[in-house]
GROMACS .gro file of C-alpha atoms in nm:
model
  348
    1MET     CA    1 -16.495 -16.240  -4.368
    2ARG     CA    2 -16.731 -15.945  -4.379
    3GLU     CA    3 -17.046 -15.981  -4.587
    4PRO     CA    4 -17.050 -15.784  -4.913
    5ASN     CA    5 -17.197 -15.438  -4.872
    6ASP     CA    6 -17.331 -15.199  -5.137
    7ARG     CA    7 -16.981 -15.122  -5.260
    8PHE     CA    8 -16.918 -15.490  -5.319
    9LEU     CA    9 -17.250 -15.529  -5.498
   10THR     CA   10 -17.156 -15.244  -5.730
   11CYS     CA   11 -16.822 -15.410  -5.791
   12ARG     CA   12 -16.998 -15.740  -5.862
   13GLU     CA   13 -17.208 -15.575  -6.129
   14VAL     CA   14 -16.904 -15.422  -6.298
   15LEU     CA   15 -16.717 -15.753  -6.290
   16GLY     CA   16 -17.010 -15.951  -6.421
   17TRP     CA   17 -17.127 -15.717  -6.695
   18HIS     CA   18 -16.793 -15.598  -6.827
   19TYR     CA   19 -16.542 -15.874  -6.748
   20GLY     CA   20 -16.754 -16.188  -6.738
   21HIS     CA   21 -16.644 -16.252  -6.379
   22ARG     CA   22 -16.985 -16.358  -6.250
   23GLU     CA   23 -16.878 -16.551  -5.941
   24PRO     CA   24 -16.603 -16.347  -5.774
   25MET     CA   25 -16.500 -16.451  -5.424
   26PHE     CA   26 -16.385 -16.135  -5.247
   27LEU     CA   27 -16.085 -16.174  -5.018
   28GLY     CA   28 -16.194 -15.940  -4.742
   29PRO     CA   29 -16.317 -15.580  -4.755
   30PRO     CA   30 -16.176 -15.334  -5.008
   31GLN     CA   31 -15.845 -15.167  -4.932
   32ARG     CA   32 -15.823 -14.790  -4.955
   33HIS     CA   33 -15.513 -14.649  -5.116
   34TYR     CA   34 -15.656 -14.314  -5.225
   35SER     CA   35 -15.901 -14.515  -5.438
   36LEU     CA   36 -16.075 -14.842  -5.347
   37HIS     CA   37 -15.926 -15.177  -5.445
   38TYR     CA   38 -16.106 -15.513  -5.423
   39THR     CA   39 -15.903 -15.835  -5.425
   40TYR     CA   40 -16.097 -16.139  -5.541
   41LEU     CA   41 -16.075 -16.490  -5.686
   42GLN     CA   42 -16.239 -16.590  -6.012
   43ALA     CA   43 -16.199 -16.946  -6.141
   44GLY     CA   44 -15.890 -16.992  -5.925
   45GLN     CA   45 -15.718 -16.675  -6.051
   46ALA     CA   46 -15.664 -16.374  -5.823
   47TYR     CA   47 -15.746 -16.023  -5.946
   48VAL     CA   48 -15.766 -15.668  -5.816
   49ALA     CA   49 -16.054 -15.442  -5.922
   50SER     CA   50 -15.985 -15.071  -5.871
   51GLU     CA   51 -16.252 -14.803  -5.831
   52VAL     CA   52 -16.101 -14.462  -5.912
   53ARG     CA   53 -16.281 -14.135  -5.855
   54LYS     CA   54 -16.309 -13.893  -6.144
   55GLU     CA   55 -16.140 -13.573  -6.037
   56PRO     CA   56 -16.035 -13.259  -6.222
   57GLY     CA   57 -15.668 -13.175  -6.225
   58ARG     CA   58 -15.537 -13.531  -6.239
   59VAL     CA   59 -15.301 -13.664  -6.503
   60PRO     CA   60 -15.532 -13.779  -6.788
   61PHE     CA   61 -15.650 -14.131  -6.720
   62HIS     CA   62 -15.560 -14.269  -7.061
   63LEU     CA   63 -15.191 -14.184  -7.010
   64GLN     CA   64 -15.156 -14.450  -6.742
   65PHE     CA   65 -15.277 -14.720  -6.977
   66ALA     CA   66 -15.072 -14.598  -7.272
   67ILE     CA   67 -14.762 -14.607  -7.053
   68LEU     CA   68 -14.835 -14.953  -6.913
   69GLN     CA   69 -14.906 -15.095  -7.257
   70SER     CA   70 -14.589 -14.947  -7.403
   71LEU     CA   71 -14.368 -15.068  -7.118
   72GLY     CA   72 -14.529 -15.411  -7.143
   73THR     CA   73 -14.370 -15.458  -7.486
   74THR     CA   74 -14.018 -15.403  -7.347
   75ALA     CA   75 -13.791 -15.574  -7.098
   76ALA     CA   76 -13.975 -15.375  -6.830
   77GLY     CA   77 -14.280 -15.591  -6.895
   78SER     CA   78 -14.146 -15.827  -6.629
   79ILE     CA   79 -14.222 -15.570  -6.357
   80VAL     CA   80 -14.495 -15.356  -6.518
   81ARG     CA   81 -14.823 -15.525  -6.601
   82SER     CA   82 -15.119 -15.387  -6.790
   83PRO     CA   83 -15.480 -15.418  -6.670
   84ILE     CA   84 -15.691 -15.678  -6.847
   85THR     CA   85 -15.940 -15.563  -7.109
   86THR     CA   86 -16.316 -15.581  -7.080
   87ARG     CA   87 -16.527 -15.815  -7.293
   88LEU     CA   88 -16.557 -15.529  -7.544
   89GLY     CA   89 -16.181 -15.480  -7.558
   90GLN     CA   90 -16.175 -15.160  -7.350
   91HIS     CA   91 -15.907 -15.087  -7.092
   92TRP     CA   92 -16.141 -14.954  -6.824
   93VAL     CA   93 -16.508 -14.912  -6.742
   94ASN     CA   94 -16.631 -14.554  -6.746
   95GLY     CA   95 -16.894 -14.491  -6.479
   96PHE     CA   96 -17.081 -14.176  -6.381
   97ARG     CA   97 -16.853 -14.076  -6.091
   98ASN     CA   98 -16.584 -14.343  -6.104
   99ARG     CA   99 -16.373 -14.546  -6.342
  100TRP     CA  100 -16.304 -14.914  -6.292
  101PHE     CA  101 -16.023 -15.136  -6.411
  102VAL     CA  102 -15.907 -15.490  -6.330
  103ARG     CA  103 -15.558 -15.636  -6.321
  104PRO     CA  104 -15.413 -15.972  -6.220
  105TYR     CA  105 -15.310 -15.986  -5.857
  106THR     CA  106 -14.935 -16.007  -5.794
  107GLU     CA  107 -14.834 -16.218  -5.496
  108HIS     CA  108 -14.597 -16.025  -5.273
  109ASP     CA  109 -14.462 -16.005  -4.919
  110SER     CA  110 -14.673 -15.809  -4.674
  111ALA     CA  111 -14.372 -15.676  -4.481
  112PRO     CA  112 -14.061 -15.650  -4.703
  113ASP     CA  113 -13.726 -15.594  -4.535
  114TRP     CA  114 -13.633 -15.247  -4.659
  115LEU     CA  115 -13.332 -15.250  -4.429
  116SER     CA  116 -13.176 -15.501  -4.669
  117THR     CA  117 -12.922 -15.341  -4.901
  118HIS     CA  118 -12.986 -15.626  -5.148
  119LEU     CA  119 -13.352 -15.528  -5.177
  120VAL     CA  120 -13.270 -15.157  -5.194
  121ALA     CA  121 -13.021 -15.217  -5.474
  122ASP     CA  122 -13.267 -15.436  -5.667
  123ALA     CA  123 -13.531 -15.163  -5.644
  124ALA     CA  124 -13.282 -14.914  -5.788
  125ARG     CA  125 -13.195 -15.148  -6.073
  126LYS     CA  126 -13.563 -15.195  -6.156
  127LEU     CA  127 -13.619 -14.818  -6.162
  128ALA     CA  128 -13.320 -14.778  -6.396
  129LEU     CA  129 -13.474 -15.044  -6.622
  130ILE     CA  130 -13.802 -14.850  -6.634
  131HIS     CA  131 -13.625 -14.525  -6.720
  132TRP     CA  132 -13.410 -14.683  -6.988
  133THR     CA  133 -13.680 -14.885  -7.164
  134SER     CA  134 -13.931 -14.599  -7.158
  135SER     CA  135 -13.740 -14.435  -7.442
  136VAL     CA  136 -13.965 -14.638  -7.676
  137ILE     CA  137 -14.268 -14.432  -7.568
  138ASP     CA  138 -14.356 -14.133  -7.783
  139ALA     CA  139 -14.278 -13.820  -7.583
  140ASP     CA  140 -14.610 -13.665  -7.689
  141VAL     CA  141 -14.791 -13.953  -7.517
  142LEU     CA  142 -14.610 -13.878  -7.191
  143ARG     CA  143 -14.675 -13.505  -7.178
  144PRO     CA  144 -14.983 -13.405  -6.978
  145PRO     CA  145 -15.175 -13.086  -7.055
  146GLU     CA  146 -14.966 -12.777  -6.985
  147HIS     CA  147 -15.241 -12.630  -6.772
  148GLY     CA  148 -15.502 -12.772  -6.541
  149LEU     CA  149 -15.303 -13.018  -6.329
  150ARG     CA  150 -15.359 -12.988  -5.956
  151ILE     CA  151 -15.057 -12.865  -5.762
  152TYR     CA  152 -15.003 -13.211  -5.611
  153ASP     CA  153 -14.919 -13.342  -5.960
  154TRP     CA  154 -14.701 -13.058  -6.083
  155GLY     CA  155 -14.365 -13.140  -6.237
  156MET     CA  156 -14.034 -12.983  -6.148
  157PHE     CA  157 -14.057 -12.678  -6.374
  158ASP     CA  158 -14.407 -12.582  -6.259
  159VAL     CA  159 -14.309 -12.610  -5.892
  160LEU     CA  160 -14.010 -12.380  -5.944
  161ARG     CA  161 -14.200 -12.133  -6.162
  162HIS     CA  162 -14.500 -12.085  -5.934
  163PRO     CA  163 -14.391 -12.082  -5.566
  164THR     CA  164 -14.659 -11.823  -5.485
  165ASP     CA  165 -14.935 -12.059  -5.601
  166ILE     CA  166 -14.790 -12.332  -5.382
  167VAL     CA  167 -14.785 -12.101  -5.081
  168ILE     CA  168 -15.148 -12.000  -5.145
  169ASP     CA  169 -15.245 -12.368  -5.164
  170MET     CA  170 -15.064 -12.444  -4.838
  171ARG     CA  171 -15.245 -12.159  -4.662
  172ALA     CA  172 -15.579 -12.282  -4.794
  173ARG     CA  173 -15.505 -12.624  -4.644
  174GLY     CA  174 -15.417 -12.474  -4.307
  175ARG     CA  175 -15.051 -12.569  -4.309
  176PRO     CA  176 -14.836 -12.429  -4.025
  177PRO     CA  177 -14.668 -12.093  -4.090
  178GLU     CA  178 -14.321 -12.242  -4.035
  179HIS     CA  179 -14.384 -12.494  -4.313
  180ILE     CA  180 -14.502 -12.219  -4.546
  181ARG     CA  181 -14.194 -12.008  -4.472
  182ALA     CA  182 -13.969 -12.309  -4.526
  183VAL     CA  183 -14.122 -12.394  -4.862
  184HIS     CA  184 -14.118 -12.037  -4.993
  185ALA     CA  185 -13.758 -11.977  -4.886
  186GLY     CA  186 -13.649 -12.319  -5.006
  187LEU     CA  187 -13.805 -12.290  -5.351
  188THR     CA  188 -13.664 -11.939  -5.395
  189ARG     CA  189 -13.311 -12.061  -5.329
  190LEU     CA  190 -13.355 -12.381  -5.527
  191ARG     CA  191 -13.468 -12.185  -5.830
  192VAL     CA  192 -13.148 -11.978  -5.823
  193ALA     CA  193 -12.923 -12.275  -5.743
  194ARG     CA  194 -13.065 -12.476  -6.033
  195MET     CA  195 -12.890 -12.260  -6.294
  196GLY     CA  196 -12.617 -12.456  -6.471
  197LEU     CA  197 -12.692 -12.791  -6.306
  198ASN     CA  198 -12.721 -13.113  -6.501
  199LEU     CA  199 -13.041 -13.265  -6.361
  200GLY     CA  200 -13.030 -13.567  -6.588
  201PRO     CA  201 -13.242 -13.690  -6.878
  202GLU     CA  202 -13.604 -13.603  -6.928
  203GLY     CA  203 -13.844 -13.888  -6.994
  204LEU     CA  204 -14.095 -14.113  -6.823
  205THR     CA  205 -14.107 -14.037  -6.451
  206HIS     CA  206 -14.317 -14.243  -6.211
  207HIS     CA  207 -14.348 -13.953  -5.961
  208ASP     CA  208 -14.449 -14.178  -5.671
  209VAL     CA  209 -14.164 -14.424  -5.615
  210ARG     CA  210 -14.204 -14.525  -5.253
  211THR     CA  211 -14.183 -14.863  -5.087
  212GLU     CA  212 -14.561 -14.909  -5.078
  213ASN     CA  213 -14.564 -14.904  -5.458
  214LEU     CA  214 -14.287 -15.163  -5.495
  215LEU     CA  215 -14.421 -15.517  -5.466
  216VAL     CA  216 -14.159 -15.752  -5.323
  217ARG     CA  217 -14.095 -16.124  -5.294
  218GLY     CA  218 -13.789 -16.213  -5.094
  219ASP     CA  219 -13.520 -15.961  -5.182
  220LYS     CA  220 -13.653 -15.881  -5.530
  221VAL     CA  221 -13.896 -15.618  -5.658
  222VAL     CA  222 -14.149 -15.810  -5.870
  223GLU     CA  223 -14.375 -15.525  -5.978
  224ILE     CA  224 -14.392 -15.145  -5.972
  225VAL     CA  225 -14.749 -15.021  -5.932
  226ASP     CA  226 -14.958 -14.702  -5.911
  227TRP     CA  227 -14.883 -14.523  -6.238
  228ASP     CA  228 -15.155 -14.260  -6.210
  229ARG     CA  229 -14.902 -13.975  -6.162
  230ALA     CA  230 -14.653 -14.083  -6.430
  231TYR     CA  231 -14.560 -13.848  -6.712
  232TRP     CA  232 -14.271 -13.661  -6.874
  233ASP     CA  233 -14.027 -13.495  -6.633
  234PHE     CA  234 -13.668 -13.517  -6.508
  235GLN     CA  235 -13.609 -13.886  -6.436
  236TRP     CA  236 -13.358 -13.828  -6.158
  237TYR     CA  237 -13.644 -13.689  -5.951
  238ASP     CA  238 -13.760 -14.050  -5.917
  239VAL     CA  239 -13.416 -14.140  -5.782
  240SER     CA  240 -13.410 -13.874  -5.512
  241LEU     CA  241 -13.773 -13.940  -5.416
  242ALA     CA  242 -13.721 -14.314  -5.377
  243ALA     CA  243 -13.396 -14.263  -5.186
  244LEU     CA  244 -13.564 -14.027  -4.938
  245HIS     CA  245 -13.855 -14.266  -4.880
  246ILE     CA  246 -13.606 -14.545  -4.816
  247ALA     CA  247 -13.399 -14.326  -4.583
  248TYR     CA  248 -13.717 -14.279  -4.378
  249CYS     CA  249 -13.802 -14.651  -4.364
  250ARG     CA  250 -13.730 -14.638  -3.990
  251SER     CA  251 -13.850 -14.294  -3.892
  252THR     CA  252 -13.659 -14.277  -3.564
  253VAL     CA  253 -13.324 -14.263  -3.750
  254LEU     CA  254 -13.275 -14.146  -4.108
  255ARG     CA  255 -13.090 -14.421  -4.295
  256TRP     CA  256 -12.867 -14.229  -4.532
  257ASP     CA  257 -12.662 -14.544  -4.589
  258LEU     CA  258 -12.966 -14.703  -4.756
  259ALA     CA  259 -13.032 -14.388  -4.961
  260ASP     CA  260 -12.668 -14.401  -5.075
  261ALA     CA  261 -12.703 -14.770  -5.165
  262PHE     CA  262 -13.007 -14.689  -5.379
  263VAL     CA  263 -12.832 -14.406  -5.564
  264ASP     CA  264 -12.516 -14.610  -5.617
  265ALA     CA  265 -12.706 -14.908  -5.760
  266TYR     CA  266 -12.909 -14.683  -5.989
  267GLN     CA  267 -12.596 -14.517  -6.123
  268ALA     CA  268 -12.427 -14.852  -6.183
  269GLU     CA  269 -12.729 -14.999  -6.364
  270SER     CA  270 -12.801 -14.690  -6.574
  271GLN     CA  271 -12.429 -14.634  -6.643
  272CYS     CA  272 -12.462 -14.268  -6.562
  273GLU     CA  273 -12.317 -14.062  -6.281
  274ILE     CA  274 -12.530 -13.808  -6.103
  275PRO     CA  275 -12.300 -13.511  -6.029
  276PRO     CA  276 -12.270 -13.445  -5.655
  277ASP     CA  277 -12.401 -13.087  -5.686
  278ALA     CA  278 -12.702 -13.208  -5.884
  279LEU     CA  279 -12.769 -13.489  -5.636
  280GLY     CA  280 -12.766 -13.248  -5.342
  281TRP     CA  281 -12.999 -13.012  -5.528
  282LEU     CA  282 -13.238 -13.296  -5.616
  283PHE     CA  283 -13.255 -13.413  -5.255
  284ARG     CA  284 -13.325 -13.058  -5.134
  285PHE     CA  285 -13.587 -12.997  -5.403
  286THR     CA  286 -13.762 -13.328  -5.339
  287ALA     CA  287 -13.781 -13.271  -4.964
  288VAL     CA  288 -13.910 -12.912  -4.996
  289ARG     CA  289 -14.158 -12.999  -5.273
  290ASN     CA  290 -14.311 -13.283  -5.074
  291LEU     CA  291 -14.321 -13.076  -4.756
  292ALA     CA  292 -14.550 -12.846  -4.955
  293VAL     CA  293 -14.786 -13.104  -5.107
  294SER     CA  294 -14.764 -13.429  -4.910
  295ARG     CA  295 -15.028 -13.556  -4.671
  296SER     CA  296 -14.744 -13.644  -4.432
  297PRO     CA  297 -14.589 -13.301  -4.366
  298GLU     CA  298 -14.427 -13.413  -4.042
  299LYS     CA  299 -14.233 -13.680  -4.229
  300TRP     CA  300 -14.111 -13.431  -4.487
  301ALA     CA  301 -14.028 -13.168  -4.226
  302ARG     CA  302 -13.795 -13.423  -4.073
  303LEU     CA  303 -13.646 -13.503  -4.414
  304VAL     CA  304 -13.597 -13.134  -4.494
  305ARG     CA  305 -13.398 -13.102  -4.175
  306GLY     CA  306 -13.201 -13.419  -4.248
  307VAL     CA  307 -13.120 -13.311  -4.602
  308GLU     CA  308 -13.009 -12.967  -4.481
  309GLU     CA  309 -12.779 -13.126  -4.226
  310ARG     CA  310 -12.627 -13.361  -4.482
  311TRP     CA  311 -12.617 -13.157  -4.803
  312GLY     CA  312 -12.669 -12.799  -4.688
  313GLY     CA  313 -12.818 -12.533  -4.909
  314VAL     CA  314 -13.149 -12.501  -4.727
  315PRO     CA  315 -13.194 -12.173  -4.537
  316SER     CA  316 -13.079 -12.247  -4.184
  317GLY     CA  317 -13.312 -11.991  -4.033
  318PHE     CA  318 -13.615 -12.218  -4.040
  319VAL     CA  319 -13.445 -12.545  -3.951
  320GLY     CA  320 -13.494 -12.486  -3.582
  321ASP     CA  321 -13.869 -12.472  -3.635
  322PHE     CA  322 -13.859 -12.840  -3.724
  323VAL     CA  323 -13.667 -12.968  -3.422
  324ALA     CA  324 -13.982 -13.026  -3.219
  325GLU     CA  325 -14.138 -13.211  -3.510
  326ASP     CA  326 -13.871 -13.480  -3.523
  327GLN     CA  327 -14.041 -13.677  -3.248
  328VAL     CA  328 -14.383 -13.618  -3.403
  329ALA     CA  329 -14.258 -13.761  -3.729
  330ALA     CA  330 -14.137 -14.073  -3.553
  331ASP     CA  331 -14.494 -14.152  -3.453
  332VAL     CA  332 -14.656 -14.092  -3.793
  333ASP     CA  333 -14.801 -14.381  -3.993
  334VAL     CA  334 -14.596 -14.330  -4.308
  335ALA     CA  335 -14.819 -14.561  -4.510
  336ALA     CA  336 -15.105 -14.314  -4.477
  337GLU     CA  337 -14.915 -14.052  -4.675
  338ASP     CA  338 -15.126 -14.071  -4.988
  339GLY     CA  339 -15.446 -14.227  -4.870
  340GLY     CA  340 -15.351 -14.541  -4.681
  341SER     CA  341 -15.132 -14.844  -4.691
  342LEU     CA  342 -15.120 -15.058  -5.002
  343GLY     CA  343 -15.130 -15.362  -4.781
  344ALA     CA  344 -15.183 -15.677  -4.984
  345VAL     CA  345 -15.357 -15.512  -5.275
  346GLY     CA  346 -15.089 -15.436  -5.529
  347VAL     CA  347 -15.288 -15.218  -5.762
  348GLY     CA  348 -15.160 -15.103  -6.098
   0.00000   0.00000   0.00000
């Protein structure tokens, strides 16, 4: 095991002063999943300490903890766990540049079998449980500020209202012209096609339901993690986002059968039917939106093409631009999409 470096020493100080964990045994170097996460043992119990950068434009930090605490009082508490409090009863440690929080470590499989329809269906049922039980949370708690969120965290309405801002952001990040054209044309058509559609209930939306954020043992999801983007939005966005991530679990071939299994299990558990026209729109919107903002544009270019071929409705004029990218996408490390693989960390 690598010797502790300055980052570990800083973590030791936080753990000792604020949590009373004065003899942590770190289990390897920190894992990077956008932020830094340190797994350690203290008195035989495993924990994860997370170091989160303070950044403007993020969903307010306190919302994550309010959501986790509220869900913890419901049936969803079996798969959503709150961080532990400091010795002073606070939910996190507020540093100069970073915030720290600590949660119990959840044991989970390092390589879940996402080709298993049993696991896919269980993940859908757990998401339906989250959506249903979140009705206990005050809507005002879930609503982020109307202005000031970075584009990466925008909800559905903001994405549709401000396509020009999204295009400007893509240009500033040096995105390829064909991607920019695809996003602008796609959002323009999606905005028109949205009229009259039933896009499902509004409520708590995780906004980052992908396999790396679903901790698994066997064929069961045991915890849903990474709630830093969660807030009030259309909940069926979570369904289409998770289904697309699962469809891409083997990037060489899009597994629409697994996406269908996820949607079917969600509908059965939630006892609601997503209308076919709304489902097609949600898949198209989710693919185009993430092509604009994701750190894995090649993956989402492939998904945009796949969605267009299956559901239609995306301007066919730019689809050919993505043909050459299909092979590129097959070689992309999908886990690096939002800062790196979760690995064995399991942060909250």
